[in-house]
Every structure is written in C-alpha cells, then in structure tokens.
XYZ file of C-alpha atoms in Angstrom:
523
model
C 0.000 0.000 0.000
C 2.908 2.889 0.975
C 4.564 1.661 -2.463
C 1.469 2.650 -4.872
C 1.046 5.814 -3.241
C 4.206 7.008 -3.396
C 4.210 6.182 -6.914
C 1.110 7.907 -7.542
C 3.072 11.275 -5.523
C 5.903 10.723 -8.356
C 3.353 10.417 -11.380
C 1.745 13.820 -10.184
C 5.117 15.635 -9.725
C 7.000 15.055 -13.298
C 3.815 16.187 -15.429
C 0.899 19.186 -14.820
C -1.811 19.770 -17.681
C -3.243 22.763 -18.240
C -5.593 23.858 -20.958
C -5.364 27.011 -23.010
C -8.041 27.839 -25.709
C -8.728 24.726 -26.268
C -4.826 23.001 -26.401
C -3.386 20.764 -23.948
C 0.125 22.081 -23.155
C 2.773 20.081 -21.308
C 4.851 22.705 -18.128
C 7.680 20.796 -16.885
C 8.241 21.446 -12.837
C 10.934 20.466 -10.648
C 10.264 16.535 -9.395
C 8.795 16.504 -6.222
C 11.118 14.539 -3.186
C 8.773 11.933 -1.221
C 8.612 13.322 1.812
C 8.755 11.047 4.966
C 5.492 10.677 6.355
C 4.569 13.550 9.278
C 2.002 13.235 12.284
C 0.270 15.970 10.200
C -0.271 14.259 6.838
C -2.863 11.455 6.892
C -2.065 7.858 6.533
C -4.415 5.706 4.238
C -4.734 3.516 7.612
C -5.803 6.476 9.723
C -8.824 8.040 10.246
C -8.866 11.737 8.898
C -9.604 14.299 11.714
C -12.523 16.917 10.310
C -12.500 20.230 12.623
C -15.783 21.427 12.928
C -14.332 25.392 13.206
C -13.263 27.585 10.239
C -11.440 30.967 10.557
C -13.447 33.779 10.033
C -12.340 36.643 7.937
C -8.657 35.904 8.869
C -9.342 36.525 11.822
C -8.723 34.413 15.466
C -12.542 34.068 15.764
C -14.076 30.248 15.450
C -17.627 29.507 14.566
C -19.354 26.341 14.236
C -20.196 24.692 11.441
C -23.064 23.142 12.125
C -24.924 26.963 12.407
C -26.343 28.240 9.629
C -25.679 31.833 8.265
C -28.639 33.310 9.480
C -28.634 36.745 11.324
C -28.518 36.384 15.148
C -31.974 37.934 16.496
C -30.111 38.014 19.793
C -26.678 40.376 19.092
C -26.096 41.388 22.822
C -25.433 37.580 23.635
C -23.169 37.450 21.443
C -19.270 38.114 21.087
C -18.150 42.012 20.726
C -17.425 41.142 17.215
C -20.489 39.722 16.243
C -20.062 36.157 16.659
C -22.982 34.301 17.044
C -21.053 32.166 19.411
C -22.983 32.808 22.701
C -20.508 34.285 24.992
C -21.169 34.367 29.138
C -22.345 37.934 30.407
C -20.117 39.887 31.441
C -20.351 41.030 34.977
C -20.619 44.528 35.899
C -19.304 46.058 39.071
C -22.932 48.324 39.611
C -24.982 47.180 42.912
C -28.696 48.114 43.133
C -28.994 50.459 46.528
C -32.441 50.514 47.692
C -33.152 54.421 49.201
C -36.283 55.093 51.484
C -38.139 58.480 52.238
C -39.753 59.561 55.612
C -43.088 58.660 54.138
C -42.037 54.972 54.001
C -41.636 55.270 49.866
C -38.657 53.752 47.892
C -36.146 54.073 45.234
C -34.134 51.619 44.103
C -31.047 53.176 42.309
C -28.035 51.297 40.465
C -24.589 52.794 41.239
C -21.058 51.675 40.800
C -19.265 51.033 43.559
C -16.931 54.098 43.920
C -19.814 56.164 44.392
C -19.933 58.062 47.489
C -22.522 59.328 49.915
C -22.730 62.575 48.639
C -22.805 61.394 44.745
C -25.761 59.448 45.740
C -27.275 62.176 47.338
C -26.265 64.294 44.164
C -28.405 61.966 42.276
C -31.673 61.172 44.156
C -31.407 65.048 44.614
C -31.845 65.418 40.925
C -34.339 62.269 40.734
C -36.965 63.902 42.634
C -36.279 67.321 41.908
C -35.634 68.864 44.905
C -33.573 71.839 46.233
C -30.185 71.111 46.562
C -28.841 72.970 49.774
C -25.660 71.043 50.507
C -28.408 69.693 53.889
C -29.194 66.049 52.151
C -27.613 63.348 53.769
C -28.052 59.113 53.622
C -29.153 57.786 56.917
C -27.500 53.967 57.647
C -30.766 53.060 59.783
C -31.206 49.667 61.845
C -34.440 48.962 62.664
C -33.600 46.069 65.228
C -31.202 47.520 66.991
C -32.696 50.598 66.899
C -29.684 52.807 65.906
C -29.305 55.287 62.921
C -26.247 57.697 61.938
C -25.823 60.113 58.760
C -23.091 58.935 56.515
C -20.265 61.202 55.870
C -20.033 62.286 52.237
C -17.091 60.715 51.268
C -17.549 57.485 52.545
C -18.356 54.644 50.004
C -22.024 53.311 49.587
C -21.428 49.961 48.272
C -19.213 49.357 51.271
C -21.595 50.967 54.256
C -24.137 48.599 52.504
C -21.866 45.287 52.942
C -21.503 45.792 56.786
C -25.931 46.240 57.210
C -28.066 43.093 58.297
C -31.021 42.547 55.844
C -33.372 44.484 58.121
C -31.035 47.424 57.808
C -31.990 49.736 54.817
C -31.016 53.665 53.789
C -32.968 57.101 54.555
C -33.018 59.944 52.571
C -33.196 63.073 54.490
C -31.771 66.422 55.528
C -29.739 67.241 58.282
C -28.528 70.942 58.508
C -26.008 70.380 61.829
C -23.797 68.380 59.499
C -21.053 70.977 58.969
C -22.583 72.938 61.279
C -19.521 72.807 63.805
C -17.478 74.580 60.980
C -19.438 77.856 61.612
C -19.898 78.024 64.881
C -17.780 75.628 67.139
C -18.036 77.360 70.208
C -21.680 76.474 70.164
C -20.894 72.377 69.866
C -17.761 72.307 71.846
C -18.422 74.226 75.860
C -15.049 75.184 77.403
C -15.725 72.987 80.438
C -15.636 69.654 78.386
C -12.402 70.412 75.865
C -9.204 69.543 78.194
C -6.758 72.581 76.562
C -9.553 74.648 76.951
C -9.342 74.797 80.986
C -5.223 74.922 80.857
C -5.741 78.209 78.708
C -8.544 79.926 81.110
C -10.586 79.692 77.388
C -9.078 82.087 75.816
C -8.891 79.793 72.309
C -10.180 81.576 69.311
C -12.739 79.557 66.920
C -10.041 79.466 64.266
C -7.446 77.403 66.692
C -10.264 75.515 68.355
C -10.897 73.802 64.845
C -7.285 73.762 64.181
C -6.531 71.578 67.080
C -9.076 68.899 66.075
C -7.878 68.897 62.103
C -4.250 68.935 63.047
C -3.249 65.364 63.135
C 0.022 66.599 65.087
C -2.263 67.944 67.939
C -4.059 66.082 70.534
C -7.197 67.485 71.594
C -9.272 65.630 74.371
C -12.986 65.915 75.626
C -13.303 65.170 78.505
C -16.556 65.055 81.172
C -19.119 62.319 83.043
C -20.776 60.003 81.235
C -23.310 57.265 82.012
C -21.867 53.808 80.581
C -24.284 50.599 80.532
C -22.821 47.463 81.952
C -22.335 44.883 79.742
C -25.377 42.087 79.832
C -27.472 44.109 82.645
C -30.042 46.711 82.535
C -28.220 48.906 84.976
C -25.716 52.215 83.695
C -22.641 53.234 85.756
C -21.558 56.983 85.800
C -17.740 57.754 84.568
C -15.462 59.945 84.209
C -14.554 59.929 79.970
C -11.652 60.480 78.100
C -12.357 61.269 74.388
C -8.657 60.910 72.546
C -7.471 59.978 68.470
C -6.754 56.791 69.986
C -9.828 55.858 71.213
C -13.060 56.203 74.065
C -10.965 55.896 77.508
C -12.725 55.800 81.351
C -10.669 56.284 84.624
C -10.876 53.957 87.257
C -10.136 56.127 90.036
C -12.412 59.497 90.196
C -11.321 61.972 87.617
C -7.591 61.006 87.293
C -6.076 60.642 83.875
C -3.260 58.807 84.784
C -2.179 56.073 82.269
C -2.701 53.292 85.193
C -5.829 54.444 86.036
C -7.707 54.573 82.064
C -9.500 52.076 80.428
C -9.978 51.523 76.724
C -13.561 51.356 75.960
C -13.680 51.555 72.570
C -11.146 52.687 69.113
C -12.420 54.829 66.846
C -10.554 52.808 63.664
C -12.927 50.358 63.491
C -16.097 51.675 64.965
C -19.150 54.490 63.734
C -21.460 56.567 66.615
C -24.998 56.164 66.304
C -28.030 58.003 67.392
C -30.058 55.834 69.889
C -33.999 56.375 68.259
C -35.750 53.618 70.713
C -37.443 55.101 73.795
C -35.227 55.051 77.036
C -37.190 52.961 78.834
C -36.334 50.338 76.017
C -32.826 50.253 78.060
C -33.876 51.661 81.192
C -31.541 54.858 80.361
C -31.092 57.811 82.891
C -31.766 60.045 80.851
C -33.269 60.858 77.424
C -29.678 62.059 75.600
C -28.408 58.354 75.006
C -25.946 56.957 72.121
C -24.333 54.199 70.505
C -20.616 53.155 69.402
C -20.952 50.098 67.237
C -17.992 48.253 65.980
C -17.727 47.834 62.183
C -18.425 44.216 62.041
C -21.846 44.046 64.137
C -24.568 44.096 62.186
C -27.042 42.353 64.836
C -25.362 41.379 67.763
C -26.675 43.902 70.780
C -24.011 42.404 73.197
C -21.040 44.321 71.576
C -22.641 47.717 71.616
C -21.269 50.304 73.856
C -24.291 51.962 75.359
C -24.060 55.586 76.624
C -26.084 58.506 78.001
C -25.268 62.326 78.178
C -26.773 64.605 81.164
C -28.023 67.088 78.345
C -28.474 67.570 74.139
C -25.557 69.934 74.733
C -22.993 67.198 75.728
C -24.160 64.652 73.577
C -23.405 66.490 70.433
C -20.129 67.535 72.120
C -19.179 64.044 72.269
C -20.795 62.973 68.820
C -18.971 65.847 66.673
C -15.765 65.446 68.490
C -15.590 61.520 67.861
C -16.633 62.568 63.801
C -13.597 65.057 64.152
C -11.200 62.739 66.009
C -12.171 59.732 63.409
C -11.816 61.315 59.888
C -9.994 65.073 60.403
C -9.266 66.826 57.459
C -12.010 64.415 55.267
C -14.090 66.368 57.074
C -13.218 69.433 56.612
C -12.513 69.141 53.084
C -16.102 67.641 52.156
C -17.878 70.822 54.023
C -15.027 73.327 51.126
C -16.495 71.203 48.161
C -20.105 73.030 48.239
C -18.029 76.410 49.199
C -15.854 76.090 46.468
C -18.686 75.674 43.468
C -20.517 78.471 44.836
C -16.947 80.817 44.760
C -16.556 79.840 41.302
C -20.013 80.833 40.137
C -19.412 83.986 38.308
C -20.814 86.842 39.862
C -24.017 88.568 38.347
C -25.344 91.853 39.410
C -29.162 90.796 38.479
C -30.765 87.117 38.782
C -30.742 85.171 35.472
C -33.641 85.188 34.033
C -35.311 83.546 31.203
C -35.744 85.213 27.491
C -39.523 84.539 27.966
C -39.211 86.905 31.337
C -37.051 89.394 29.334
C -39.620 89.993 27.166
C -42.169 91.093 29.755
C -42.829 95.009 30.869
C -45.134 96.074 33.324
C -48.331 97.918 32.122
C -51.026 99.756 33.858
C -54.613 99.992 32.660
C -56.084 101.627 35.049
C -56.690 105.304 32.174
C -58.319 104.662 29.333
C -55.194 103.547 27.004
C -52.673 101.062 28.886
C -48.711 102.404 28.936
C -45.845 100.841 30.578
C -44.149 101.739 33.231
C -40.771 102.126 32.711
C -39.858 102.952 36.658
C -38.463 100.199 37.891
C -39.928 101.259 41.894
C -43.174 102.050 40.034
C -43.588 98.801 38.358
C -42.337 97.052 41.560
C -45.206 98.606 43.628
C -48.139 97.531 41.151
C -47.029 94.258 41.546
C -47.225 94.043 45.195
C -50.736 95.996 44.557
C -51.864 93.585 42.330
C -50.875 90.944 44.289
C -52.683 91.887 47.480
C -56.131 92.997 45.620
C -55.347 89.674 44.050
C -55.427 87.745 47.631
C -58.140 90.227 48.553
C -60.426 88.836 45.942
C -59.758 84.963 46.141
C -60.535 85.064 49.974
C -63.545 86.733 49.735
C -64.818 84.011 46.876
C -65.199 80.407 47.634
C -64.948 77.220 45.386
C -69.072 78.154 44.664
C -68.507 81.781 44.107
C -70.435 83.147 47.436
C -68.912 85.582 49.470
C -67.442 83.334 53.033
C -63.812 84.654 54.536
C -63.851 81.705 56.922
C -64.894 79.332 54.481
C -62.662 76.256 54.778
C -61.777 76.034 50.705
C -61.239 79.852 50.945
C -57.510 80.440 49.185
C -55.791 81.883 52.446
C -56.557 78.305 54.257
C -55.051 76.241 51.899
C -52.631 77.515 50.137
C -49.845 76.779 52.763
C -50.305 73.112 52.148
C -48.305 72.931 49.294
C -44.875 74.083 51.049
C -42.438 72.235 52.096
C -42.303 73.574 55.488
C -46.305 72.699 55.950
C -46.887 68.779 57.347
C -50.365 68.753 58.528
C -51.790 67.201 61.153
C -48.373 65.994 63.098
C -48.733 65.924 66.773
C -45.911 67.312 69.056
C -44.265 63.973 69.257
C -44.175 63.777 65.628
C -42.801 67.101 65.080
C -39.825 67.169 68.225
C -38.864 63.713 66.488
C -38.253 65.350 62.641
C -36.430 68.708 64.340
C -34.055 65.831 66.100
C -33.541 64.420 63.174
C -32.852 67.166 60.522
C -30.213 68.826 63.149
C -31.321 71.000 65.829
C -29.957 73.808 64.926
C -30.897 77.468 65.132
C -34.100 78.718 63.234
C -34.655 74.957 61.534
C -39.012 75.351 61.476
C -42.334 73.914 60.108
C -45.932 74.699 60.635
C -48.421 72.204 61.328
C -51.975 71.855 62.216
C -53.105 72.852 65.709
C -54.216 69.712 68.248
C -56.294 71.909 70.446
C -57.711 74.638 67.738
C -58.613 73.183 64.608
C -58.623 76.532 63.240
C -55.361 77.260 64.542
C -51.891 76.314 63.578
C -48.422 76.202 65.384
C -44.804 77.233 64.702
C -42.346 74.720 65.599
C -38.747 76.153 65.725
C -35.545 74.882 67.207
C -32.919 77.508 69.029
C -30.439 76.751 71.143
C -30.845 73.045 70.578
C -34.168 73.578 72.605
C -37.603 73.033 70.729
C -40.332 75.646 71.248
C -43.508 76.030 70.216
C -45.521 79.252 68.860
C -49.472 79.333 68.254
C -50.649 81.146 65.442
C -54.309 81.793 65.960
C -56.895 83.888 62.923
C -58.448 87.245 63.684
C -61.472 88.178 61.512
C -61.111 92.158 60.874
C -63.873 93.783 58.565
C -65.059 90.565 57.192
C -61.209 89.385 56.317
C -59.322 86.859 57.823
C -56.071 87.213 58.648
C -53.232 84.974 60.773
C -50.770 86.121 63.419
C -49.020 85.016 66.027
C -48.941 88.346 68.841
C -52.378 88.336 69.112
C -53.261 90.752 66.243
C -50.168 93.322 66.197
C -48.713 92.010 63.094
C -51.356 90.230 60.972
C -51.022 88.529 57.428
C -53.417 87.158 54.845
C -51.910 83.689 54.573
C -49.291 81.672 56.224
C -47.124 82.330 53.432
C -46.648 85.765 54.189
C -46.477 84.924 57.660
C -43.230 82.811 56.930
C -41.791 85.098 54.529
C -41.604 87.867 57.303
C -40.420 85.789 59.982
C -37.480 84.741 57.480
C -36.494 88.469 57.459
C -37.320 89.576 61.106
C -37.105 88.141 64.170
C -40.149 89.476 65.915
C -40.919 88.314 68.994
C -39.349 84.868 68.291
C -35.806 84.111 69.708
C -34.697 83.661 66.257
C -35.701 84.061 62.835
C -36.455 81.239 60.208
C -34.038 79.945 58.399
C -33.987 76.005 58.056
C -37.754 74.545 56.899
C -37.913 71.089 57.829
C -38.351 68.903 54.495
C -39.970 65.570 54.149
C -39.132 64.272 50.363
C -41.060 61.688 48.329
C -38.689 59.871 46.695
C-alpha cells in the first residue's frame, strides 16, 4: 500500500496539464522529493480528523459549522465582534442600593461602587427634583437595633451597605447640623468639656479651636461624666470619659487621667457613633440624651454595643462631633469646602438670570383709558405688590361656589400653605420634636403644622439653642377678612405664606428668625 502511493506522488510531480483555448500544453516542474510521512499528513490507515471550526475573515474568531448563516436575532449575547457564538455575560461592578423616604416610599437606584454618599445624594437630589442645599444626607438606619447615623459624604455606599443586616436599609433626608460645627464651634464644643480649653482659662479663638481637632500633630481631648451601661445588665454606671485619636478611655479612680488608672472602651478605627432612636425605657436609660458606638463588624449582635447617656443635648453632640472630628480630620473638613468652592466659582451677576420669555415682559397699567408701561423700575415694583394683594383680597372673599365666606374652609388663604415644604399637617408634638431631632437641631430649623387643640389654629415649631419651642398662630377676623398672626393681632397677614416670609427676614418676637424649613421628600 505505501509503495502505490508514493508512486502515484511521483506520477503527479514530473507532469501538470493545463488547458489554453482549447490546447493541452505540457509545463515541466521540478520533481517533487517523497517526503517522509509527518504526524500531520494522513495515513491511508488512519482516520482523517474533520475540525468542525473555520477561521473567520482571517481573523482568530471560530464559529461552528453546524450553524447556519442566518442573522442572530439576539446580538447582545453574542461576542463584541459579532459572533454568534454565545458568549457568558459579562459582569458589571454596579450594585442596586435601595433608598427610602420619611413617608415609608422607595427608590431603588443602580450605582457603581466608587460612588460616594454625597454622589448618591447628588443623584436622588436630581431624581426627585428637589432643592439642593448642601443639607441632604443618607441615613445607615437599623431597625432592630434601633440605631441610625448620617453617613459622611465621602464614605463609600457599596461598602456601608456590605456591613448592614437585611433588616437594615437607607434614609433619605436632611440634616442641617452636618457641617454645622465649621461655623460656629463654640456652640458644639463648651469650654468645660475640651481639656486645653481649661489649661488656657478659654481664651482659644474659633479658628485654633478647629485647628486643634484637624491637626493630626495635635491632641485634643474631651473630657466630662458620662453614664456607661454594663455589659449584659439593665443597669448604667456613671464615669469619668476620656475622648482621645486613639480611642473612648474611662478612669478607674475618680477623675484622674493617669495612664494606670484609664480604660480603653472603645477605638475609633474600626467603629461608627450612632443616634439611639428607641425610647429610654427600652434600656432603662437615665436620661433621654443616650448613644451608641458600634464596631464595624456588628450588624445584629446587641451584646457588643457600647451603650451611653449624656446629662443634656448639649454634651451629647459635644461628644458625637468630636468623635466625627477625632475619626476622619481633614475628610471632614474638606467635604464641608467642596459646596463652598462651586458656589466661589459661580461667576458673579449683578441681576438674577432670568429667562428670554421673562425678558420679554414690561409692566403695564390699565387703570386710564389707554394702557402704557411703566418704565420705573420702583413704580412697576409697587403695582405688583398691589396687584398681588387685591389679588389675595379677591380669592378670599370668593369660595370654590362663588359666594362671598372669609372663613370658608376652601377659601384660598386656608389652603394655600399646604403645598410648602415647610407645611406637614396634622403631626402631633411627638411627631414634630422627632423630625427637628432628626434634621439637626440647629438654630431657626421650622415647620408649621396643624393645631391639636384649635382646629382653626396652627403652630410654629422652631428649634434655638438646641431647645424646641412652640408658637401658636391663631386667625383674627377684621372687617369681614381673615387674617393669621401670632402676637395676638399686632402684626397680621393674609396667609401663612406671608407669615413665613416675614419671619425669614425679622425676628419678631421669636428668639430667632427662620431659616432652616424642615423637608420631608417623596422619593
């Protein structure tokens, strides 16, 4: 058998036909050496191996041959150059973050996983078009343990959300005191509980006070009594605390600071201060001003919390804002410059911008025979606020039927409030303390609501001084009008709107004027 086909090999190599119009022509080539058989050339005894790939185009890619050449109805299965050899999907590095509101709605929102707290607020911001003030903040919340802190804005999402139980789950709402150290620290940090505060009589400036808790050279301490909750037990032991960068120390003996005499209660590396939200009798706290430092790595455990309780609202946000400052420094610092800086490179503009539709608008007045406009700026400025009040005049004399009825419920001064932000309705004073708490506590944050007692009454909630207060504003009927005020008729206004808009500007008889409204979002 190897002799006949090498001699057919030797046949083909002395002669090669090849027909030209019609004539058979004889090309002598160069005889052909039998080559010794190779793995690669098949042997009449072995079985020829058929691949079932052919290259494509030149190209590295393999297809079957068994598919037919049919377009692909499904192209994002497929390769990146268009094979219609199914290739696995490619995994992305997005997570899904489910978001909540105060009214108990969510958002489900894909991010990537470098996205930070603030980003994320950036974005549900611009979801559901709200106002962005530099106040929205995420809110890590756990419902069994009954803890919740704001996350700071640069810390990563995707990793907060790794270290939360499944019953855990993210809030969405504002808290003005988040930077609020920055403008006035003397406010969050009293001279009696900052240690180099007593050795200098108190004679630290703001500027140095700050300095000393940014400088990573320095070593600032708070210091002051705190009630701790034994571990296992129901019962709270009062001690003397040492707040330091190295961690949450108590003395042993009295007030002394002596190395021998402190004990490490907790690092701040690896743990995050909450805000205890459960009612103190829950723990059987002394007092009402309690918090939380939870290692990173709980997520339901109870037993590894480190329970404590302030005498006062004043020294627990001492002791929360200085373990924030002692924890992350200058990250701090430089996340409250970010919103500074974009609004110091806005460029200036010595009028508001307005629209080309507003541009194109001119006051007129009809009241002679022919309109004109009115070029005066002060002139046109003053018909508007006339208009406007005969305006308001006229709508709250007219009901939804058309009769004359100033204390008519539908009556446009009654209901017009309801569609502000700072407006929520019928919330009791529970309610409304809780959402002050929440959104910061600090001076002039506000919102109306419905009065308990008077249902045709309404009361001003407002926070100064880290102390809640409320103000009753009560109607007064005066020649058939209705108007709203809150000294008993001296200063009345047509609608709460007004009422608002003056308090913004002067302080009256409140102890400070409005400056924060307190915002529930629907996300």
């Amino acid at each position: 058998m190897n002799s006949s086909m090498e001699s057919v090999y030797s046949t083909q190599a002395d002669t090669a036909r090849l027909l030209n119009n019609g004539h058979a022509h004889r090309r002598h080539t160069p005889p052909l050496l039998p080559s010794p058989p190779s793995r690669d050339r098949p042997r009449p005894s072995q079985p020829m191996h058929i691949h079932a790939v052919r290259c494509l185009q030149k190209k590295h890619l393999l297809r079957p041959a068994s598919l037919p050449a049919i377009p692909n109805p499904f192209p994002e299965l497929c390769s990146p150059d268009g094979s219609p050899v199914l290739c696995p999907l490619q995994t992305s590095n997005d997570h899904i973050v489910k978001v909540w509101s105060e009214d108990g709605a969510g958002k489900a929102v894909e991010i990537p996983a470098h996205m930070t707290a603030r980003d994320l607020c950036q974005l549900l911001v611009y979801k559901s078009h709200c106002v962005d003030d530099n106040a929205w903040t995420l809110v890590e919340h756990h419902h069994a343990l009954g803890l919740e802190r704001c996350l700071e804005d640069h810390e990563l999402v995707v990793q907060v959300q790794a270290s939360m139980s499944s019953d855990s789950k993210f809030l969405f709402r504002k808290n003005y005191a988040k930077y609020e150290f920055f403008r006035n620290p003397l406010n969050f940090f009293p001279e009696q509980m900052v240690a180099w505060c007593q050795e200098s009589d108190g004679s630290i400036p703001q500027s140095q006070l700050l300095q000393n808790f940014l400088n990573s050279s320095s070593c600032p301490e708070i210091q002051g009594y705190l009630h701790v909750k034994e571990p296992g037990r129901r019962s709270w032991k009062k001690l003397y605390m040492f707040l330091r960068r190295s961690g949450l120390y108590y003395s042993t003996k009295g007030t002394s600071k002596e190395p021998r005499h402190l004990q490490l209660l907790s690092d701040l590396e690896d743990s995050n201060i909450f805000t205890v939200i459960t009612g103190r009798k829950l723990h059987n706290a002394p007092t009402d001003y309690h918090f939380c430092i939870k290692p990173s790595k709980v997520t339901s455990d109870g037993k590894e919390l480190k329970m404590l309780c302030a005498e006062d609202e004043q020294s627990r946000t001492c002791w929360m804002t200085a373990f924030r400052l002692l924890k992350y420094g200058i990250l701090l610092y430089q996340s409250y410059n970010v919103p500074q800086q974009r609004k110091s490179n806005l460029p200036p503009f010595s009028a508001p911008v307005r629209s080309a539709s507003e541009n194109s608008l001119v006051a007129m007045d009809f009241s002679g025979r022919t309109g004109r406009v009115i070029e005066n700026p002060l002139e046109a400025q003053s018909a508007a606020l006339e208009e406007g009040q005969s305006w308001r005049k006229r709508s709250q004399r007219m009901n939804v039927l058309g009769s004359p009825s100033p204390l008519h419920p539908s009556s446009l001064s009654t209901v017009i409030h309801r569609t502000q932000i700072w407006f929520h309705g019928r919330v009791v004073r529970e309610d409304a303390h809780k959402m002050i708490i929440q959104q910061g506590q600090v001076d002039g944050l506000f919102l109306l609501r419905d009065s308990q007692s008077n249902p045709k009454a309404f009361v001003l909630t407002l926070c100064h001084h880290q102390k809640i207060k409320h103000f009753q504003i009560l109607p007064c009927e005066e020649d058939g009008q209705v108007f709203f005020s809150l000294d008993d008729g001296a200063t009345k206004f047509t609608d709460l709107i007004h009422l608002v808009e003056f308090y913004q500007l002067n302080r009256g008889l409140l102890p400070c004027k409005l400056k924060h409204p307190c915002t529930a979002v629907a996300l």
